[in-house]
Coordinates of C-alpha atoms in Angstrom, one line a residue:
M491 CA -29.7 19.9 12.0
K492 CA -28.4 15.8 12.5
Q493 CA -29.9 12.8 11.1
I494 CA -28.6 9.4 12.3
K495 CA -29.5 6.9 9.2
E496 CA -28.8 3.1 9.6
K497 CA -25.9 1.9 7.2
H498 CA -24.6 -1.0 7.9
S499 CA -26.4 -4.0 9.6
V500 CA -25.0 -6.1 12.4
L501 CA -24.3 -9.2 10.4
M502 CA -23.1 -7.2 7.5
R503 CA -20.5 -5.2 10.3
W504 CA -19.9 -9.1 11.9
T505 CA -18.6 -10.9 8.8
H506 CA -16.7 -7.8 7.4
W507 CA -14.6 -7.3 10.6
V508 CA -14.1 -11.1 11.2
N509 CA -12.9 -11.9 7.8
F510 CA -10.1 -9.2 8.1
P511 CA -8.3 -11.9 10.9
L512 CA -9.8 -14.7 9.2
L513 CA -7.9 -13.6 5.5
T514 CA -4.8 -12.3 7.0
I515 CA -3.7 -15.7 9.0
M516 CA -5.0 -17.8 5.8
I517 CA -2.4 -15.3 3.8
W518 CA 0.1 -15.6 6.7
S519 CA -0.3 -19.5 6.8
G520 CA -0.4 -19.6 3.0
L521 CA 3.4 -18.4 3.0
L522 CA 4.5 -20.5 4.9
I523 CA 3.3 -23.1 2.8
Y524 CA 4.3 -21.2 -0.4
W525 CA 8.2 -20.8 1.3
A526 CA 8.5 -24.8 1.1
N527 CA 8.4 -24.7 -2.7
D528 CA 8.5 -21.0 -3.9
V529 CA 8.4 -22.0 -7.7
Y530 CA 6.5 -19.3 -9.5
S531 CA 8.0 -16.3 -11.2
I532 CA 8.0 -14.0 -14.1
T533 CA 10.8 -15.3 -16.6
L534 CA 10.6 -14.1 -20.4
F535 CA 13.1 -15.2 -22.7
G536 CA 15.2 -16.8 -20.2
H537 CA 15.1 -14.0 -17.5
T538 CA 13.8 -13.6 -14.4
Y539 CA 12.0 -10.3 -13.6
V540 CA 9.7 -11.1 -10.9
K541 CA 10.5 -13.9 -8.5
F542 CA 7.8 -15.0 -6.5
F543 CA 9.4 -14.2 -3.5
P544 CA 13.2 -12.7 -3.2
R545 CA 15.0 -14.0 -0.1
W546 CA 14.7 -10.5 1.8
F547 CA 10.6 -10.8 1.5
Y548 CA 11.0 -13.8 4.0
K549 CA 13.3 -12.0 6.1
A550 CA 11.7 -8.7 6.3
L551 CA 8.7 -10.2 7.5
D552 CA 10.5 -12.7 9.9
I553 CA 8.7 -15.8 8.4
P554 CA 10.0 -19.1 9.1
A555 CA 10.4 -22.4 6.8
H556 CA 7.5 -24.2 9.1
L557 CA 5.6 -26.3 6.5
A558 CA 3.6 -28.4 9.0
K559 CA 2.9 -25.0 11.0
G560 CA 1.8 -23.7 7.9
M561 CA -0.8 -26.3 6.8
A562 CA -2.0 -26.8 10.3
Y563 CA -3.0 -23.1 10.6
H564 CA -4.1 -22.9 6.9
F565 CA -6.6 -26.1 6.6
L566 CA -8.3 -25.5 10.6
F567 CA -8.7 -21.5 9.1
M568 CA -9.9 -22.5 5.9
W569 CA -13.0 -23.7 7.2
F570 CA -13.8 -20.8 9.2
F571 CA -12.8 -18.7 6.3
A572 CA -15.6 -20.3 4.4
L573 CA -18.0 -20.7 6.9
N574 CA -17.9 -16.9 7.6
G575 CA -18.1 -16.2 3.5
L576 CA -21.4 -18.4 2.9
I577 CA -22.9 -16.9 6.1
Y578 CA -22.8 -13.5 4.3
V579 CA -23.6 -14.8 0.9
I580 CA -26.4 -16.1 2.3
Y581 CA -27.4 -12.8 4.0
T582 CA -27.5 -10.7 1.3
V583 CA -29.6 -13.2 -0.5
V584 CA -32.6 -13.3 1.9
S585 CA -32.6 -9.8 3.4
G586 CA -32.4 -8.8 -1.1
S587 CA -29.0 -6.5 -0.3
W588 CA -27.3 -8.4 -3.4
R589 CA -29.6 -5.6 -5.3
E590 CA -27.0 -3.0 -4.1
L591 CA -23.6 -4.9 -4.4
L592 CA -24.3 -6.4 -8.2
P593 CA -22.8 -4.4 -10.8
Q594 CA -25.2 -2.6 -12.9
R595 CA -25.3 -1.7 -16.8
K596 CA -23.4 0.9 -16.3
S597 CA -21.1 0.3 -13.2
F598 CA -17.8 -0.1 -15.3
I599 CA -18.2 3.3 -16.8
E600 CA -19.3 4.8 -13.7
A601 CA -16.3 3.1 -11.7
W602 CA -13.6 4.6 -14.1
Q603 CA -15.8 8.2 -13.1
V604 CA -15.5 7.3 -9.5
L605 CA -11.9 6.6 -9.8
L606 CA -11.1 9.7 -11.7
Y607 CA -13.3 11.5 -8.8
D608 CA -11.0 10.0 -6.2
L609 CA -8.0 11.1 -7.3
H610 CA -9.4 14.7 -7.5
I611 CA -9.2 15.1 -11.4
R612 CA -12.9 14.9 -11.8
K613 CA -14.9 17.4 -9.5
M614 CA -18.4 16.0 -9.7
Q615 CA -19.4 13.0 -7.8
P616 CA -20.8 10.2 -9.4
P617 CA -24.2 9.0 -8.7
Q618 CA -24.1 6.4 -6.5
N619 CA -26.8 4.8 -4.0
K620 CA -25.4 2.9 -0.8
Y621 CA -22.2 1.6 -3.0
N622 CA -21.0 3.3 -5.7
A623 CA -20.1 1.6 -8.9
A624 CA -16.7 0.6 -8.4
Q625 CA -17.6 -0.8 -4.7
R626 CA -20.2 -2.8 -6.3
I627 CA -17.4 -4.6 -8.4
A628 CA -15.1 -4.3 -6.1
Y629 CA -17.2 -6.5 -3.1
T630 CA -18.6 -8.8 -6.1
A631 CA -15.2 -9.7 -7.2
I632 CA -14.2 -10.4 -3.7
I633 CA -16.9 -12.8 -3.4
V634 CA -16.3 -14.6 -6.8
M635 CA -12.6 -14.7 -5.5
G636 CA -13.5 -16.6 -1.8
F637 CA -15.4 -18.9 -3.7
G638 CA -12.6 -19.5 -6.4
S639 CA -10.0 -19.6 -3.0
V640 CA -12.1 -22.3 -1.5
L641 CA -12.8 -24.3 -4.3
T642 CA -8.9 -23.9 -6.0
G643 CA -8.1 -24.8 -2.1
L644 CA -9.9 -27.8 -1.6
A645 CA -8.5 -29.0 -5.1
I646 CA -4.9 -28.8 -3.6
Y647 CA -6.1 -29.7 -0.1
K648 CA -7.3 -33.9 -1.3
P649 CA -6.4 -33.7 -4.6
V650 CA -7.4 -37.5 -4.8
Q651 CA -10.5 -37.1 -2.5
F652 CA -11.8 -34.5 -5.0
A653 CA -9.9 -35.4 -8.0
T654 CA -13.5 -34.3 -9.9
L655 CA -12.7 -30.9 -9.1
T656 CA -9.1 -31.2 -9.1
W657 CA -10.1 -31.6 -12.9
L658 CA -12.2 -29.1 -12.9
C659 CA -9.4 -26.5 -12.0
G660 CA -7.4 -28.2 -14.8
G661 CA -5.2 -30.1 -12.8
Y662 CA -3.1 -29.6 -9.6
H663 CA -0.6 -27.1 -10.7
L664 CA -3.3 -25.0 -12.6
A665 CA -5.3 -25.0 -9.2
R666 CA -2.3 -24.1 -7.4
I667 CA -1.3 -21.2 -9.9
I668 CA -5.2 -20.0 -9.8
H669 CA -4.6 -20.5 -5.7
F670 CA -1.9 -18.4 -5.8
I671 CA -2.9 -15.6 -7.8
L672 CA -6.1 -15.1 -5.8
T673 CA -3.7 -14.2 -2.9
I674 CA -2.0 -12.0 -4.7
G675 CA -5.5 -10.3 -5.3
Y676 CA -6.5 -10.2 -2.2
V677 CA -3.2 -8.1 -1.0
F678 CA -3.5 -5.7 -3.5
F679 CA -8.0 -5.5 -2.7
F680 CA -6.3 -5.1 1.2
L681 CA -4.6 -1.8 -0.1
I682 CA -7.4 -0.2 -2.9
H683 CA -9.4 -0.6 -0.2
I684 CA -8.1 0.7 2.8
T685 CA -7.1 3.7 0.6
Q686 CA -10.7 4.1 -0.2
V687 CA -11.4 4.4 3.1
I688 CA -8.7 6.9 3.8
L689 CA -10.0 8.8 0.9
A690 CA -13.7 8.9 2.4
G691 CA -12.7 9.8 5.5
W692 CA -13.3 9.2 9.4
K693 CA -17.5 9.5 9.2
N694 CA -17.6 6.6 6.7
F695 CA -14.9 4.1 8.7
W696 CA -16.7 5.1 12.0
S697 CA -20.3 3.8 10.4
V698 CA -18.9 0.4 9.6
I699 CA -18.2 -0.1 13.0
S700 CA -21.3 1.5 14.9
G701 CA -24.0 0.9 11.7
F702 CA -25.2 4.2 11.3
E703 CA -24.0 7.6 10.2
V704 CA -24.6 10.9 11.1
I705 CA -26.1 13.2 8.4
R706 CA -26.1 17.1 8.9
S707 CA -29.0 18.9 7.3
N708 CA -28.5 22.0 5.4
K709 CA -32.7 22.8 5.4
P710 CA -33.4 26.6 5.5
M711 CA -34.6 28.1 8.2
K712 CA -38.5 29.7 8.4
I713 CA -39.0 33.1 10.2
V714 CA -42.8 32.3 12.0
P715 CA -44.3 35.6 13.8
T716 CA -45.4 35.4 17.1
A717 CA -48.8 35.7 18.0
S718 CA -47.2 38.5 20.7
P719 CA -46.7 41.8 18.8
E720 CA -44.6 43.1 21.9
N721 CA -41.6 39.9 21.3
D722 CA -39.3 39.7 19.1
E723 CA -40.0 37.4 15.6
K724 CA -38.4 34.0 16.6
P725 CA -36.6 31.7 13.9
K726 CA -38.2 28.6 14.2
E727 CA -36.9 25.1 12.3
D728 CA -38.9 23.7 10.5

């Protein structure tokens, strides 16, 4: 038997799919801005191990050095990004969905079990309700990261007008470093999230589009005798 189960609300799906192109535009326009002063690298004892980002990276993505264009896009779409995130947070609080999202006491231990299960090292699937422990941690972290990006972004955007906020972020340069690290975090989240979607299968992906999930029931069939002895007994489902 098949059973249709409602899994994701319209507002949750809306904010989820709107956030994807918004964040993509923010990262792209942020790269245009960063290329004007790409100073960050991992350097130890005078030797640079990682340069963010090498020239071949900009050439491969065909990123032009258009600082004004990047700033225009970035400072425009940041308001839509912030508004979309605010709507999602308000919805989770009002609807009570935050109870399904916040990590629990055993979430970090169970998240490791989820990882082992996804890597096919652990055979038994860890317990979960709507979201497993790894998803709870990841989705909560992405909300916190969103707030961090907005605050540090405002500190960079208007360091004089938001002088107090810039000071709370540790100054302009530290605010820019935090903003940059959060952006790298989004990229890693994208890669992990897409990998998890592929591992979860088409059914899970389609539920985020339609809002419903089709569940197949393995309920056993029960044999019920008919009133007439002339007819053969026919199975009847509960």
